[in-house]
Amino acid sequence: AGGSNDGGSAGAGGAGSSWIVGGWLSTEDAYTGYLTVVDDISSSGSIELGRAVEFEGDIVWKATEDGVVFVGQEGKSTIERWVVTADGDLEKDGEVSFQNFGVTDTLGGGRNVIQLVDADTAYYFDKENLQVITFDPESMTTGEAFSLGGLEEEGARVGLNFIHRDGDRFIVTARYWSDDENEYSLPLTRAAFV
């Protein structure tokens, strides 16, 4: 199984493949995120609604080729790990909290803030506190955090864009808005290389 909401690889395809797909629904009051596993992503494919996992609030996710998906959620300081079972359902398999790092929301503005480095290292790009938090995607434990404070600009609000992976590097750019009642975009862009 594979799939991702960040433009990443979505599985090998072909006979016997499955895909993790998801999205969100919204009303005037709230978002509801969902993930499910499907065998057919063509226009004739369908989703079994009873097998979909629903999340309170908006979500971001990062899936692996072997059927593991990491989910960040609006209003939560955690990232959850879900796995595809032998029956093709999603089952929660772990969780890591970033509350001790000041994180209150792992939605990350809908960006691809969950990045897998290797089997035992992943990064969470925390736009809320301008830091990168390392965690072990296998044991679901936190590591260290390092600052992206160089992206700050006095008198401006900063927003992180999508993270681009270039080999062993991650590149994140930032955009800026005035921090006054007029709220206009500033002619400034910065980048951090991790």
Short mmCIF file of N, CA, C and O in Angstrom, two decimals, residues 26-106:
data_model
loop_
_atom_site.label_atom_id
_atom_site.label_comp_id
_atom_site.label_asym_id
_atom_site.label_seq_id
_atom_site.Cartn_x
_atom_site.Cartn_y
_atom_site.Cartn_z
N SER A 26 -15.84 19.24 4.68
CA SER A 26 -16.03 20.40 5.55
C SER A 26 -17.48 20.84 5.56
O SER A 26 -18.21 20.66 4.59
N THR A 27 -17.86 21.41 6.68
CA THR A 27 -19.14 22.09 6.83
C THR A 27 -18.80 23.52 7.23
O THR A 27 -17.62 23.88 7.33
N GLU A 28 -19.80 24.32 7.49
CA GLU A 28 -19.54 25.68 7.95
C GLU A 28 -18.82 25.68 9.29
O GLU A 28 -18.10 26.61 9.62
N ASP A 29 -19.01 24.61 10.08
CA ASP A 29 -18.49 24.57 11.44
C ASP A 29 -17.16 23.85 11.61
O ASP A 29 -16.39 24.18 12.49
N ALA A 30 -16.90 22.82 10.79
CA ALA A 30 -15.73 21.98 11.08
C ALA A 30 -15.31 21.16 9.87
O ALA A 30 -16.06 21.02 8.90
N TYR A 31 -14.10 20.62 9.98
CA TYR A 31 -13.58 19.67 9.01
C TYR A 31 -13.63 18.27 9.61
O TYR A 31 -13.52 18.09 10.82
N THR A 32 -13.76 17.26 8.75
CA THR A 32 -13.62 15.86 9.15
C THR A 32 -12.65 15.23 8.16
O THR A 32 -12.87 15.26 6.95
N GLY A 33 -11.55 14.70 8.68
CA GLY A 33 -10.58 14.02 7.83
C GLY A 33 -10.92 12.55 7.73
O GLY A 33 -11.60 12.00 8.59
N TYR A 34 -10.45 11.92 6.65
CA TYR A 34 -10.68 10.48 6.51
C TYR A 34 -9.53 9.84 5.74
O TYR A 34 -8.87 10.46 4.94
N LEU A 35 -9.29 8.56 6.04
CA LEU A 35 -8.35 7.72 5.31
C LEU A 35 -9.01 6.37 5.09
O LEU A 35 -9.78 5.90 5.93
N THR A 36 -8.66 5.74 4.00
CA THR A 36 -9.14 4.39 3.73
C THR A 36 -8.18 3.70 2.78
O THR A 36 -7.28 4.32 2.22
N VAL A 37 -8.37 2.41 2.60
CA VAL A 37 -7.55 1.61 1.69
C VAL A 37 -8.43 1.18 0.53
O VAL A 37 -9.56 0.72 0.74
N VAL A 38 -7.93 1.35 -0.68
CA VAL A 38 -8.66 0.94 -1.89
C VAL A 38 -7.74 0.10 -2.77
O VAL A 38 -6.52 0.20 -2.69
N ASP A 39 -8.35 -0.74 -3.59
CA ASP A 39 -7.59 -1.57 -4.52
C ASP A 39 -7.55 -0.97 -5.92
O ASP A 39 -6.78 -1.42 -6.76
N ASP A 40 -8.40 0.01 -6.18
CA ASP A 40 -8.52 0.57 -7.52
C ASP A 40 -8.61 2.09 -7.42
O ASP A 40 -9.56 2.61 -6.84
N ILE A 41 -7.61 2.79 -7.97
CA ILE A 41 -7.66 4.25 -7.94
C ILE A 41 -8.07 4.84 -9.29
O ILE A 41 -7.96 6.04 -9.50
N SER A 42 -8.56 3.99 -10.18
CA SER A 42 -9.04 4.49 -11.47
C SER A 42 -10.38 5.18 -11.28
O SER A 42 -10.99 5.12 -10.20
N SER A 43 -10.88 5.79 -12.34
CA SER A 43 -12.16 6.48 -12.26
C SER A 43 -13.32 5.53 -11.98
O SER A 43 -14.38 5.95 -11.53
N SER A 44 -13.14 4.24 -12.21
CA SER A 44 -14.21 3.28 -11.92
C SER A 44 -14.09 2.69 -10.51
O SER A 44 -14.95 1.93 -10.08
N GLY A 45 -13.04 3.05 -9.76
CA GLY A 45 -12.87 2.56 -8.40
C GLY A 45 -13.86 3.20 -7.45
O GLY A 45 -14.52 4.19 -7.76
N SER A 46 -13.99 2.62 -6.27
CA SER A 46 -14.92 3.16 -5.28
C SER A 46 -14.34 2.98 -3.88
O SER A 46 -13.40 2.23 -3.67
N ILE A 47 -14.96 3.67 -2.93
CA ILE A 47 -14.55 3.61 -1.53
C ILE A 47 -15.69 2.98 -0.74
O ILE A 47 -16.85 3.35 -0.91
N GLU A 48 -15.35 2.02 0.12
CA GLU A 48 -16.33 1.45 1.04
C GLU A 48 -16.36 2.36 2.27
O GLU A 48 -15.43 2.36 3.08
N LEU A 49 -17.41 3.15 2.40
CA LEU A 49 -17.48 4.14 3.46
C LEU A 49 -17.35 3.53 4.85
O LEU A 49 -16.78 4.14 5.76
N GLY A 50 -17.85 2.32 5.04
CA GLY A 50 -17.76 1.66 6.35
C GLY A 50 -16.34 1.31 6.76
O GLY A 50 -16.08 1.07 7.93
N ARG A 51 -15.42 1.28 5.81
CA ARG A 51 -14.02 0.94 6.12
C ARG A 51 -13.15 2.18 6.32
O ARG A 51 -12.00 2.08 6.71
N ALA A 52 -13.70 3.35 6.02
CA ALA A 52 -12.93 4.59 6.16
C ALA A 52 -12.75 4.94 7.63
O ALA A 52 -13.66 4.76 8.45
N VAL A 53 -11.58 5.43 7.98
CA VAL A 53 -11.29 5.93 9.32
C VAL A 53 -11.54 7.43 9.30
O VAL A 53 -11.02 8.14 8.44
N GLU A 54 -12.37 7.91 10.23
CA GLU A 54 -12.66 9.34 10.33
C GLU A 54 -11.86 9.97 11.46
O GLU A 54 -11.64 9.34 12.50
N PHE A 55 -11.46 11.21 11.24
CA PHE A 55 -10.70 11.97 12.23
C PHE A 55 -11.45 13.27 12.49
O PHE A 55 -11.92 13.92 11.55
N GLU A 56 -11.55 13.65 13.77
CA GLU A 56 -12.14 14.94 14.09
C GLU A 56 -11.19 16.03 13.64
O GLU A 56 -10.05 16.09 14.10
N GLY A 57 -11.60 16.85 12.74
CA GLY A 57 -10.75 17.93 12.25
C GLY A 57 -10.00 17.55 11.00
O GLY A 57 -10.05 16.42 10.52
N ASP A 58 -9.32 18.53 10.46
CA ASP A 58 -8.53 18.37 9.24
C ASP A 58 -7.28 17.53 9.53
O ASP A 58 -6.82 17.46 10.67
N ILE A 59 -6.72 16.88 8.48
CA ILE A 59 -5.55 16.03 8.66
C ILE A 59 -4.52 16.25 7.56
O ILE A 59 -4.84 16.75 6.48
N VAL A 60 -3.29 15.88 7.87
CA VAL A 60 -2.23 15.67 6.87
C VAL A 60 -1.71 14.27 7.11
O VAL A 60 -1.82 13.74 8.21
N TRP A 61 -1.13 13.65 6.07
CA TRP A 61 -0.63 12.30 6.25
C TRP A 61 0.54 12.04 5.33
O TRP A 61 0.72 12.68 4.31
N LYS A 62 1.34 11.07 5.76
CA LYS A 62 2.48 10.59 4.98
C LYS A 62 2.43 9.08 5.03
O LYS A 62 2.49 8.47 6.10
N ALA A 63 2.30 8.45 3.87
CA ALA A 63 2.22 6.99 3.80
C ALA A 63 3.50 6.41 3.23
O ALA A 63 4.22 7.07 2.48
N THR A 64 3.79 5.18 3.61
CA THR A 64 4.96 4.47 3.10
C THR A 64 4.50 3.40 2.11
O THR A 64 3.32 3.06 2.05
N GLU A 65 5.44 2.87 1.37
CA GLU A 65 5.13 1.83 0.39
C GLU A 65 4.67 0.52 1.04
O GLU A 65 4.02 -0.28 0.39
N ASP A 66 5.01 0.32 2.32
CA ASP A 66 4.66 -0.94 2.97
C ASP A 66 3.40 -0.85 3.85
O ASP A 66 3.18 -1.67 4.73
N GLY A 67 2.55 0.16 3.60
CA GLY A 67 1.26 0.20 4.27
C GLY A 67 1.24 0.81 5.65
O GLY A 67 0.41 0.45 6.48
N VAL A 68 2.12 1.75 5.92
CA VAL A 68 2.11 2.49 7.17
C VAL A 68 1.81 3.94 6.82
O VAL A 68 2.35 4.47 5.85
N VAL A 69 0.95 4.57 7.62
CA VAL A 69 0.62 5.97 7.36
C VAL A 69 0.70 6.75 8.67
O VAL A 69 0.25 6.28 9.71
N PHE A 70 1.34 7.92 8.60
CA PHE A 70 1.51 8.80 9.75
C PHE A 70 0.56 9.98 9.56
O PHE A 70 0.54 10.60 8.50
N VAL A 71 -0.22 10.28 10.62
CA VAL A 71 -1.30 11.27 10.51
C VAL A 71 -1.10 12.39 11.53
O VAL A 71 -0.98 12.13 12.72
N GLY A 72 -1.08 13.63 11.03
CA GLY A 72 -1.10 14.82 11.88
C GLY A 72 -2.50 15.40 11.83
O GLY A 72 -3.18 15.31 10.80
N GLN A 73 -2.94 16.00 12.95
CA GLN A 73 -4.33 16.44 13.03
C GLN A 73 -4.47 17.85 13.58
O GLN A 73 -3.71 18.26 14.46
N GLU A 74 -5.48 18.51 13.09
CA GLU A 74 -5.87 19.82 13.58
C GLU A 74 -6.21 19.71 15.07
O GLU A 74 -6.96 18.83 15.49
N GLY A 75 -5.63 20.59 15.87
CA GLY A 75 -5.97 20.65 17.29
C GLY A 75 -5.38 19.56 18.15
O GLY A 75 -5.75 19.43 19.31
N LYS A 76 -4.44 18.78 17.62
CA LYS A 76 -3.80 17.73 18.41
C LYS A 76 -2.27 17.89 18.34
O LYS A 76 -1.72 18.25 17.31
N SER A 77 -1.62 17.55 19.44
CA SER A 77 -0.16 17.67 19.51
C SER A 77 0.54 16.36 19.17
O SER A 77 1.72 16.20 19.42
N THR A 78 -0.19 15.42 18.58
CA THR A 78 0.35 14.09 18.32
C THR A 78 0.39 13.78 16.82
O THR A 78 -0.34 14.37 16.03
N ILE A 79 1.23 12.81 16.49
CA ILE A 79 1.19 12.16 15.19
C ILE A 79 0.87 10.70 15.47
O ILE A 79 1.50 10.06 16.32
N GLU A 80 -0.13 10.19 14.77
CA GLU A 80 -0.55 8.80 14.94
C GLU A 80 0.04 7.95 13.81
O GLU A 80 0.18 8.42 12.69
N ARG A 81 0.35 6.70 14.14
CA ARG A 81 0.80 5.73 13.13
C ARG A 81 -0.32 4.72 12.94
O ARG A 81 -0.81 4.13 13.89
N TRP A 82 -0.72 4.53 11.68
CA TRP A 82 -1.74 3.56 11.30
C TRP A 82 -1.11 2.57 10.35
O TRP A 82 -0.24 2.92 9.56
N VAL A 83 -1.55 1.31 10.42
CA VAL A 83 -1.03 0.27 9.52
C VAL A 83 -2.19 -0.41 8.80
O VAL A 83 -3.31 -0.47 9.31
N VAL A 84 -1.89 -0.90 7.62
CA VAL A 84 -2.87 -1.68 6.87
C VAL A 84 -2.80 -3.12 7.37
O VAL A 84 -1.74 -3.74 7.37
N THR A 85 -3.95 -3.64 7.81
CA THR A 85 -4.00 -5.01 8.32
C THR A 85 -4.08 -6.00 7.16
O THR A 85 -4.25 -5.62 6.01
N ALA A 86 -3.99 -7.29 7.49
CA ALA A 86 -4.09 -8.34 6.47
C ALA A 86 -5.45 -8.30 5.77
O ALA A 86 -5.57 -8.71 4.62
N ASP A 87 -6.48 -7.78 6.46
CA ASP A 87 -7.82 -7.66 5.87
C ASP A 87 -7.97 -6.40 5.03
O ASP A 87 -9.05 -6.16 4.47
N GLY A 88 -6.94 -5.58 4.97
CA GLY A 88 -7.01 -4.36 4.17
C GLY A 88 -7.64 -3.18 4.88
O GLY A 88 -8.01 -2.19 4.24
N ASP A 89 -7.76 -3.26 6.19
CA ASP A 89 -8.29 -2.14 6.97
C ASP A 89 -7.14 -1.35 7.59
O ASP A 89 -6.02 -1.86 7.70
N LEU A 90 -7.42 -0.13 8.03
CA LEU A 90 -6.43 0.66 8.75
C LEU A 90 -6.65 0.49 10.25
O LEU A 90 -7.79 0.55 10.73
N GLU A 91 -5.55 0.28 10.97
CA GLU A 91 -5.60 0.08 12.42
C GLU A 91 -4.55 0.97 13.06
O GLU A 91 -3.39 0.98 12.63
N LYS A 92 -4.96 1.71 14.11
CA LYS A 92 -4.00 2.57 14.82
C LYS A 92 -2.98 1.69 15.51
O LYS A 92 -3.32 0.74 16.21
N ASP A 93 -1.70 2.04 15.32
CA ASP A 93 -0.60 1.20 15.79
C ASP A 93 0.38 1.94 16.68
O ASP A 93 1.33 1.36 17.17
N GLY A 94 0.20 3.23 16.88
CA GLY A 94 1.12 3.99 17.72
C GLY A 94 0.83 5.47 17.65
O GLY A 94 0.05 5.94 16.81
N GLU A 95 1.50 6.20 18.54
CA GLU A 95 1.30 7.64 18.61
C GLU A 95 2.51 8.26 19.27
O GLU A 95 3.09 7.68 20.19
N VAL A 96 2.90 9.44 18.82
CA VAL A 96 3.98 10.18 19.45
C VAL A 96 3.47 11.60 19.72
O VAL A 96 2.79 12.19 18.88
N SER A 97 3.77 12.11 20.91
CA SER A 97 3.31 13.45 21.30
C SER A 97 4.46 14.45 21.22
O SER A 97 5.58 14.16 21.62
N PHE A 98 4.13 15.63 20.70
CA PHE A 98 5.08 16.75 20.64
C PHE A 98 4.69 17.86 21.61
O PHE A 98 5.17 18.98 21.50
N GLN A 99 3.83 17.54 22.56
CA GLN A 99 3.36 18.53 23.51
C GLN A 99 4.52 19.16 24.29
O GLN A 99 4.51 20.36 24.55
N ASN A 100 5.52 18.37 24.65
CA ASN A 100 6.67 18.90 25.39
C ASN A 100 7.50 19.88 24.58
O ASN A 100 8.35 20.59 25.13
N PHE A 101 7.27 19.93 23.27
CA PHE A 101 7.98 20.87 22.39
C PHE A 101 7.11 22.10 22.08
O PHE A 101 7.46 22.91 21.23
N GLY A 102 5.96 22.22 22.75
CA GLY A 102 5.08 23.36 22.55
C GLY A 102 4.10 23.23 21.40
O GLY A 102 3.42 24.19 21.05
N VAL A 103 4.00 22.06 20.81
CA VAL A 103 3.12 21.85 19.67
C VAL A 103 1.68 21.66 20.16
O VAL A 103 1.43 20.87 21.07
N THR A 104 0.75 22.36 19.54
CA THR A 104 -0.66 22.20 19.87
C THR A 104 -1.49 21.73 18.68
O THR A 104 -2.65 21.40 18.84
N ASP A 105 -0.87 21.69 17.49
CA ASP A 105 -1.61 21.37 16.27
C ASP A 105 -0.62 20.79 15.25
O ASP A 105 0.31 21.47 14.85
N THR A 106 -0.82 19.53 14.85
CA THR A 106 0.11 18.90 13.89
C THR A 106 -0.43 18.92 12.46
O THR A 106 0.07 18.20 11.60
#
